[in-house]
């Protein structure tokens, strides 16, 4: 066994211990087997290889956690000397052939950005004279600068131009903030399994969802291992006490699924969950997390950090993320209210590819693939019924009359696929035996009596 295998298996077992430590809903704990843990570790080591190769180059990478940690040391407040130098480099071409008065206006316009606490009125006057309409009171400062560039004729939007590179650095420096928390950017299966905190936590329940790993009555938590085993999903989260390792596995304070194929320039940011659970609509943290992830990815790939972001649902690029075959999780990104975002980076604006999200999960008992809940149908102790249509074990069966006129018991899936309820005789009958809204038998009876 190599180091990463040992590490990953240990990480998963620790996460399981942590997850069930403070909850009294522990019935699935004893079913979690080495077959499950070993396969999950092996599968994710393989499937997340591309993301791991990229993330490992980050100065914030933590090999033991299999995550990048973005914190106060990795972030900083704007360096205004750098802001000045970048703005000056960008606008220098406009100073050629300019008279002393115009040069003075350009210098004062630059000071609007590099000396934010000093004489703003004189700087705004200079901007208004150089580039009417560029300035507006609540307009984003990088956009004001961009409008000045446009007006002075220095903008060069061709991909990879010096202008693009310098402008991206300028905009980043202007809006950078030193953060006072730790943001974990993880590909660790331990963090996927524990993506939603346990239900019935004796410390008080928070950030639970249908993905909570100690639910047996809901089926979507299959998606925990289903996200872990796909290629391009990673989980971004904060924890109640980052210095207390168990809280990474049992007390997350926010979490969000992102998906990114390395060197492809297309980022998906799914629904934000915070201490209250799943959120709807725009959230301030979401914007901050996205900004930090974008900076990180661009830095890792060595390209200008220029992204265009829009709402995923109904996006104008026709970008569509399919769920992978067998994925049994809740597809948050596809619901409009949950406000998933896509961002497209300038260097791949015309050649990015979409990809699938999620795949089969694993049965916690035998380690086989499954698409529903925590157990495969063979291991699910609730499955003591037998479907006479598909001849599989199932949780519950329904009485129907089949096409041979025999009364049989079928599972919910077969019922849904092949049968329809006749309001007249109050029986489930084969769908293809319906005339209008009644079954053939009732229809024939009607014709006789008519
Ligand atoms: Zn099983
Ligand atoms: Zn069936
Ligand atoms: Zn069945
Ligand atoms: Zn009928």
Coordinates of C-alpha atoms and ligand atoms in Angstrom, one line a residue:
X1 CA 0.0 0.0 0.0
X2 CA 1.4 3.4 -0.9
X3 CA 1.4 6.5 1.3
X4 CA -1.6 8.2 -0.3
X5 CA -3.7 5.0 0.0
X6 CA -2.9 4.7 3.8
X7 CA -3.4 8.4 4.3
X8 CA -6.8 8.4 2.5
X9 CA -8.1 5.3 4.3
X10 CA -7.1 6.8 7.6
X11 CA -8.7 10.1 6.7
X12 CA -12.0 8.4 5.9
X13 CA -12.0 6.3 9.1
X14 CA -11.2 9.4 11.2
X15 CA -14.0 11.2 9.5
X16 CA -16.4 8.4 10.3
X17 CA -15.4 8.5 14.0
X18 CA -15.7 12.2 14.1
X19 CA -19.1 12.2 12.3
X20 CA -20.8 9.9 14.8
X21 CA -19.1 11.2 17.9
X22 CA -21.8 13.7 18.9
X23 CA -25.0 12.3 17.4
X24 CA -27.4 9.8 18.8
X25 CA -28.4 8.7 15.2
X26 CA -25.7 6.1 14.8
X27 CA -27.5 3.1 13.3
X28 CA -25.5 3.2 10.1
X29 CA -22.2 3.5 11.9
X30 CA -21.6 -0.2 12.4
X31 CA -22.5 -1.0 8.8
X32 CA -19.6 1.0 7.4
X33 CA -17.1 -1.6 6.3
X34 CA -13.4 -1.8 5.2
X35 CA -14.7 -2.8 1.8
X36 CA -16.4 0.6 1.5
X37 CA -13.6 2.6 2.9
X38 CA -10.8 0.9 0.9
X39 CA -12.7 1.2 -2.4
X40 CA -13.7 4.8 -1.8
X41 CA -10.1 5.7 -1.1
X42 CA -8.8 3.9 -4.1
X43 CA -11.4 5.2 -6.5
X44 CA -11.0 8.8 -5.4
X45 CA -7.2 8.7 -5.6
X46 CA -7.6 7.7 -9.2
X47 CA -10.6 9.9 -10.2
X48 CA -9.4 13.2 -8.6
X49 CA -5.9 12.8 -10.1
X50 CA -6.1 15.8 -12.4
X51 CA -7.4 18.1 -9.7
X52 CA -4.8 16.7 -7.2
X53 CA -2.0 17.4 -9.7
X54 CA -3.2 21.0 -10.0
X55 CA -4.0 21.6 -6.4
X56 CA -0.6 20.2 -5.2
X57 CA 1.2 23.1 -6.8
X58 CA -0.6 25.6 -4.5
X59 CA 1.4 27.2 -1.6
X60 CA -1.7 26.4 0.5
X61 CA -1.8 22.7 -0.2
X62 CA -1.9 20.4 2.8
X63 CA -1.1 16.8 1.8
X64 CA -2.5 15.3 5.0
X65 CA -5.8 17.0 4.5
X66 CA -5.8 16.6 0.7
X67 CA -6.9 20.2 0.6
X68 CA -5.8 23.8 -0.2
X69 CA -6.2 26.0 2.9
X70 CA -6.8 29.7 2.0
X71 CA -6.2 31.9 5.0
X72 CA -5.0 35.2 6.3
X73 CA -1.4 34.4 5.4
X74 CA -2.3 33.5 1.8
X75 CA -4.4 36.6 1.3
X76 CA -3.5 40.3 1.8
X77 CA -5.0 43.8 1.6
X78 CA -4.3 45.9 -1.5
X79 CA -0.7 47.0 -2.1
X80 CA -1.3 50.6 -3.4
X81 CA 2.2 51.1 -4.7
X82 CA 1.6 48.0 -6.9
X83 CA -1.9 49.4 -7.8
X84 CA -0.2 52.6 -8.9
X85 CA 2.6 50.9 -10.9
X86 CA 0.2 48.6 -12.7
X87 CA -2.2 51.4 -13.6
X88 CA 0.7 53.5 -14.8
X89 CA 2.0 50.7 -17.0
X90 CA -1.4 50.2 -18.5
X91 CA -1.9 53.9 -19.2
X92 CA 1.6 54.8 -20.3
X93 CA 0.9 54.4 -24.0
X94 CA -1.8 57.1 -23.6
X95 CA 0.9 59.5 -22.3
X96 CA 2.9 59.4 -25.5
X97 CA 2.1 62.4 -27.6
X98 CA 0.0 63.9 -24.8
X99 CA 0.6 67.4 -23.6
X100 CA 1.6 68.1 -19.9
X101 CA -2.0 68.9 -19.0
X102 CA -3.3 65.5 -20.2
X103 CA -0.5 63.8 -18.5
X104 CA -1.5 65.5 -15.3
X105 CA -5.1 64.3 -15.7
X106 CA -3.9 60.7 -16.2
X107 CA -1.8 60.9 -13.1
X108 CA -4.7 62.3 -11.1
X109 CA -7.0 59.6 -12.5
X110 CA -4.5 56.9 -11.4
X111 CA -4.4 58.4 -7.9
X112 CA -8.1 57.8 -7.6
X113 CA -7.2 54.1 -7.5
X114 CA -3.9 54.2 -5.7
X115 CA -4.7 56.8 -3.0
X116 CA -8.2 55.9 -2.0
X117 CA -8.3 58.1 1.1
X118 CA -6.9 61.2 -0.4
X119 CA -8.6 64.2 -2.3
X120 CA -11.1 62.1 -4.2
X121 CA -12.9 65.1 -5.7
X122 CA -9.9 66.3 -7.7
X123 CA -9.3 62.8 -8.9
X124 CA -12.9 62.3 -10.0
X125 CA -12.8 65.6 -11.8
X126 CA -9.8 64.3 -13.7
X127 CA -11.6 61.1 -14.6
X128 CA -14.7 63.0 -15.8
X129 CA -12.5 65.1 -18.0
X130 CA -10.5 62.2 -19.5
X131 CA -13.4 59.8 -19.9
X132 CA -16.9 61.2 -19.4
X133 CA -19.3 58.6 -18.0
X134 CA -16.5 56.3 -16.8
X135 CA -17.1 57.3 -13.2
X136 CA -20.3 56.7 -11.2
X137 CA -20.6 56.7 -7.4
X138 CA -21.3 53.0 -6.7
X139 CA -19.6 51.6 -9.8
X140 CA -17.0 48.9 -9.3
X141 CA -13.6 50.6 -9.4
X142 CA -12.0 48.1 -11.8
X143 CA -14.9 48.9 -14.2
X144 CA -14.3 52.6 -13.9
X145 CA -10.6 51.9 -14.7
X146 CA -11.6 49.8 -17.7
X147 CA -13.8 52.6 -19.0
X148 CA -10.9 55.0 -18.8
X149 CA -8.7 52.5 -20.7
X150 CA -11.4 52.2 -23.4
X151 CA -11.7 56.0 -23.6
X152 CA -7.9 56.5 -23.9
X153 CA -7.6 53.8 -26.5
X154 CA -5.2 51.5 -24.6
X155 CA -7.6 48.5 -24.3
X156 CA -6.5 45.3 -26.1
X157 CA -9.0 42.5 -25.6
X158 CA -7.2 39.9 -27.6
X159 CA -6.6 36.8 -25.5
X160 CA -3.3 36.8 -23.7
X161 CA -2.4 40.4 -24.6
X162 CA -0.2 42.4 -22.2
X163 CA -3.1 44.6 -21.6
X164 CA -5.2 41.7 -20.4
X165 CA -2.5 40.4 -18.1
X166 CA -1.8 43.8 -16.5
X167 CA -5.5 44.7 -16.2
X168 CA -6.2 41.3 -14.4
X169 CA -3.4 42.0 -12.0
X170 CA -4.6 45.5 -11.4
X171 CA -8.2 44.5 -10.8
X172 CA -7.1 41.7 -8.4
X173 CA -4.8 43.9 -6.4
X174 CA -7.5 46.6 -6.1
X175 CA -10.1 44.2 -4.7
X176 CA -7.9 41.8 -2.7
X177 CA -8.8 41.4 1.0
X178 CA -7.0 39.7 3.9
X179 CA -9.4 37.2 5.2
X180 CA -9.7 36.3 8.9
X181 CA -10.9 32.7 8.5
X182 CA -9.7 29.5 6.9
X183 CA -11.3 28.3 3.7
X184 CA -10.7 24.6 2.9
X185 CA -10.7 23.6 -0.8
X186 CA -10.8 19.9 -0.7
X187 CA -10.7 16.7 -2.8
X188 CA -10.6 14.5 0.3
X189 CA -13.4 11.8 0.3
X190 CA -13.5 12.3 4.1
X191 CA -14.8 15.8 3.5
X192 CA -17.3 14.7 0.9
X193 CA -18.8 12.0 3.1
X194 CA -19.3 14.6 5.9
X195 CA -20.4 17.4 3.6
X196 CA -23.5 18.0 5.6
X197 CA -23.3 17.7 9.4
X198 CA -25.0 14.9 11.3
X199 CA -28.6 15.1 12.1
X200 CA -29.5 14.8 15.8
X201 CA -26.3 16.4 17.0
X202 CA -26.3 16.7 20.8
X203 CA -24.5 20.0 20.5
X204 CA -27.4 21.4 18.5
X205 CA -28.0 20.6 14.9
X206 CA -26.7 22.8 12.1
X207 CA -25.9 22.6 8.4
X208 CA -27.8 19.3 7.9
X209 CA -29.4 18.4 4.6
X210 CA -30.6 15.4 2.6
X211 CA -26.9 14.6 2.2
X212 CA -26.3 14.1 5.9
X213 CA -24.6 10.8 6.2
X214 CA -26.6 9.4 9.1
X215 CA -30.0 9.6 7.3
X216 CA -31.6 6.2 6.4
X217 CA -35.0 7.6 5.5
X218 CA -33.7 9.8 2.7
X219 CA -31.9 8.5 -0.3
X220 CA -29.9 11.5 -1.6
X221 CA -26.9 10.9 0.7
X222 CA -25.7 8.4 -1.9
X223 CA -24.4 11.6 -3.5
X224 CA -21.7 12.0 -0.9
X225 CA -19.6 9.2 -2.3
X226 CA -21.0 10.0 -5.8
X227 CA -19.4 13.5 -5.7
X228 CA -16.2 12.1 -4.2
X229 CA -15.8 9.5 -7.0
X230 CA -16.3 11.9 -9.9
X231 CA -13.4 13.6 -11.6
X232 CA -14.0 17.3 -11.3
X233 CA -16.0 18.1 -8.2
X234 CA -14.3 19.6 -5.2
X235 CA -15.8 20.8 -1.9
X236 CA -15.1 24.2 -0.4
X237 CA -16.0 24.7 3.3
X238 CA -15.4 26.5 6.6
X239 CA -15.4 24.8 10.0
X240 CA -16.6 25.8 13.4
X241 CA -13.1 25.6 14.8
X242 CA -10.4 25.1 12.2
X243 CA -7.9 24.3 14.9
X244 CA -10.0 21.5 16.2
X245 CA -9.7 18.8 13.5
X246 CA -12.9 17.0 14.3
X247 CA -15.0 20.1 13.3
X248 CA -13.8 19.7 9.7
X249 CA -15.8 16.4 9.8
X250 CA -18.7 17.1 12.1
X251 CA -19.2 20.9 12.4
X252 CA -18.9 22.6 9.0
X253 CA -20.3 26.2 9.1
X254 CA -20.6 26.5 5.3
X255 CA -20.0 24.3 2.3
X256 CA -20.3 24.5 -1.4
X257 CA -19.6 22.2 -4.3
X258 CA -17.5 23.5 -7.1
X259 CA -16.6 21.7 -10.3
X260 CA -13.6 22.5 -12.5
X261 CA -11.7 20.5 -15.1
X262 CA -8.1 21.7 -15.0
X263 CA -6.9 24.0 -17.8
X264 CA -10.4 24.3 -19.1
X265 CA -11.5 27.7 -17.8
X266 CA -15.0 26.8 -16.9
X267 CA -16.0 26.9 -13.2
X268 CA -19.3 25.8 -11.7
X269 CA -20.2 27.0 -8.3
X270 CA -23.2 25.2 -6.9
X271 CA -25.6 26.0 -4.0
X272 CA -24.2 27.5 -0.8
X273 CA -25.1 25.7 2.5
X274 CA -24.5 27.7 5.7
X275 CA -25.4 27.1 9.3
X276 CA -29.1 27.2 8.4
X277 CA -28.7 24.6 5.6
X278 CA -29.3 25.3 1.9
X279 CA -29.5 28.9 0.9
X280 CA -31.5 30.5 -1.9
X281 CA -30.6 33.6 -4.0
X282 CA -27.4 35.6 -3.9
X283 CA -25.2 35.3 -0.8
X284 CA -22.3 37.6 0.1
X285 CA -20.1 34.6 1.2
X286 CA -20.7 32.9 -2.1
X287 CA -19.2 35.9 -4.0
X288 CA -16.2 36.0 -1.7
X289 CA -15.6 32.2 -2.0
X290 CA -15.9 32.3 -5.7
X291 CA -13.4 35.2 -5.9
X292 CA -10.9 33.3 -3.8
X293 CA -11.3 30.1 -5.9
X294 CA -10.9 32.0 -9.1
X295 CA -7.7 33.7 -8.0
X296 CA -6.3 30.3 -6.8
X297 CA -7.1 28.5 -10.1
X298 CA -5.7 31.3 -12.3
X299 CA -2.6 31.5 -10.2
X300 CA -2.1 27.7 -10.4
X301 CA -2.5 27.7 -14.2
X302 CA -0.5 30.9 -14.6
X303 CA -3.0 32.9 -16.6
X304 CA -4.7 36.3 -16.2
X305 CA -7.5 36.1 -13.6
X306 CA -10.3 37.4 -15.9
X307 CA -13.7 35.7 -15.5
X308 CA -17.2 36.3 -16.6
X309 CA -19.7 35.0 -14.2
X310 CA -23.4 34.5 -14.7
X311 CA -26.2 32.4 -13.3
X312 CA -26.1 28.8 -14.4
X313 CA -29.8 28.3 -15.0
X314 CA -30.6 29.9 -18.3
X315 CA -27.0 31.0 -19.0
X316 CA -26.5 32.7 -22.3
X317 CA -23.7 30.3 -23.4
X318 CA -25.9 27.2 -23.3
X319 CA -23.6 25.6 -20.8
X320 CA -25.2 22.5 -19.5
X321 CA -23.8 20.2 -16.8
X322 CA -25.2 16.7 -16.9
X323 CA -25.3 14.5 -13.9
X324 CA -23.1 11.5 -14.4
X325 CA -24.6 8.1 -14.8
X326 CA -25.7 6.5 -11.5
X327 CA -25.4 9.7 -9.5
X328 CA -27.8 9.5 -6.6
X329 CA -27.2 12.9 -5.0
X330 CA -29.4 16.0 -5.1
X331 CA -28.6 18.0 -8.2
X332 CA -28.5 21.4 -6.5
X333 CA -26.9 23.2 -9.5
X334 CA -29.9 22.6 -11.7
X335 CA -32.5 24.4 -9.5
X336 CA -32.9 28.0 -10.4
X337 CA -33.7 29.2 -6.8
X338 CA -30.4 27.8 -5.6
X339 CA -28.5 30.3 -7.7
X340 CA -25.6 28.2 -9.0
X341 CA -23.1 30.3 -11.0
X342 CA -20.8 29.5 -13.9
X343 CA -17.6 31.5 -14.6
X344 CA -15.8 31.4 -17.9
X345 CA -12.2 32.6 -18.0
X346 CA -11.0 34.8 -20.9
X347 CA -8.2 32.4 -22.0
X348 CA -10.8 29.6 -22.7
X349 CA -13.8 31.8 -23.7
X350 CA -14.2 30.0 -27.0
X351 CA -12.9 26.5 -26.3
X352 CA -14.0 25.3 -22.9
X353 CA -15.7 21.9 -22.6
X354 CA -18.5 20.9 -20.3
X355 CA -18.3 17.8 -18.2
X356 CA -20.5 15.5 -16.1
X357 CA -21.0 15.9 -12.3
X358 CA -21.3 13.1 -9.9
X359 CA -21.4 9.3 -10.5
X360 CA -22.4 6.1 -8.7
X361 CA -22.0 6.1 -4.9
X362 CA -20.8 3.1 -2.9
X363 CA -22.8 0.8 -0.6
X364 CA -21.3 1.4 2.9
X365 CA -21.7 -2.3 3.6
X366 CA -20.3 -4.2 0.6
X367 CA -18.6 -1.4 -1.3
X368 CA -20.6 -2.1 -4.5
X369 CA -21.8 0.8 -6.6
X370 CA -25.3 2.1 -5.9
X371 CA -27.5 5.0 -6.9
X372 CA -29.8 5.4 -3.9
X373 CA -29.1 5.9 -0.2
X374 CA -26.3 4.3 1.7
X375 CA -27.0 0.6 0.8
X376 CA -27.2 -1.4 -2.4
X377 CA -30.4 -3.4 -2.8
X378 CA -28.7 -6.6 -1.7
X379 CA -27.5 -5.1 1.6
X380 CA -30.6 -3.0 2.4
X381 CA -32.3 -4.7 5.3
X382 CA -35.5 -2.7 4.5
X383 CA -35.7 -4.6 1.1
X384 CA -37.7 -7.7 2.0
X385 CA -40.2 -7.3 -0.7
X386 CA -39.9 -8.9 -4.1
X387 CA -40.9 -7.4 -7.5
X388 CA -42.5 -9.9 -9.8
X389 CA -41.9 -7.6 -12.8
X390 CA -38.1 -7.0 -12.6
X391 CA -37.5 -9.8 -10.2
X392 CA -35.4 -7.7 -7.8
X393 CA -35.7 -7.2 -4.1
X394 CA -37.2 -3.9 -3.1
X395 CA -38.6 -1.9 -0.2
X396 CA -42.2 -1.8 -1.1
X397 CA -44.5 -3.5 -3.6
X398 CA -47.8 -2.5 -5.2
X399 CA -50.7 -4.6 -6.5
X400 CA -51.3 -4.5 -10.2
X401 CA -53.0 -6.5 -13.0
X402 CA -50.5 -7.4 -15.7
X403 CA -51.1 -7.8 -19.4
X404 CA -52.0 -11.5 -18.9
X405 CA -54.7 -10.5 -16.5
X406 CA -52.7 -11.8 -13.5
X407 CA -52.6 -10.0 -10.2
X408 CA -48.9 -9.5 -9.3
X409 CA -46.7 -7.3 -7.0
X410 CA -44.3 -4.8 -8.5
X411 CA -41.7 -2.3 -7.1
X412 CA -42.2 1.5 -7.3
X413 CA -39.9 1.8 -10.3
X414 CA -41.8 -0.8 -12.3
X415 CA -45.1 0.6 -11.2
X416 CA -44.1 4.0 -12.5
X417 CA -42.6 2.8 -15.7
X418 CA -45.3 0.3 -16.8
X419 CA -48.5 0.9 -15.0
X420 CA -51.2 3.4 -14.7
X421 CA -54.1 3.8 -12.3
X422 CA -57.6 3.4 -13.7
X423 CA -60.0 5.7 -11.9
X424 CA -63.0 3.6 -13.0
X425 CA -62.1 0.1 -11.8
X426 CA -59.5 1.4 -9.3
X427 CA -56.8 -1.0 -10.4
X428 CA -53.3 -0.4 -11.7
X429 CA -53.2 -1.7 -15.3
X430 CA -50.6 -1.7 -18.1
X431 CA -50.1 1.8 -19.6
X432 CA -50.5 0.6 -23.1
X433 CA -54.0 -0.7 -22.4
X434 CA -55.5 2.7 -21.8
X435 CA -58.0 4.4 -24.0
X436 CA -58.2 8.1 -23.0
X437 CA -58.1 8.0 -19.2
X438 CA -59.7 4.5 -18.5
X439 CA -58.3 1.0 -19.0
X440 CA -59.4 -1.1 -22.0
X441 CA -61.7 -3.2 -19.8
X442 CA -63.6 -0.3 -18.5
X443 CA -63.7 1.3 -21.9
X444 CA -65.2 -1.8 -23.5
X445 CA -67.8 -2.0 -20.7
X446 CA -68.7 1.6 -21.4
X447 CA -69.2 0.9 -25.1
X448 CA -71.4 -2.1 -24.4
X449 CA -73.6 0.0 -22.1
X450 CA -73.7 3.0 -24.5
Ligands
LIG1 ZN1 -24.2 -3.7 -0.6
LIG2 ZN1 -39.8 -4.1 -10.6
LIG3 ZN1 -38.4 -4.2 -7.9
LIG4 ZN1 -60.4 0.1 -15.4

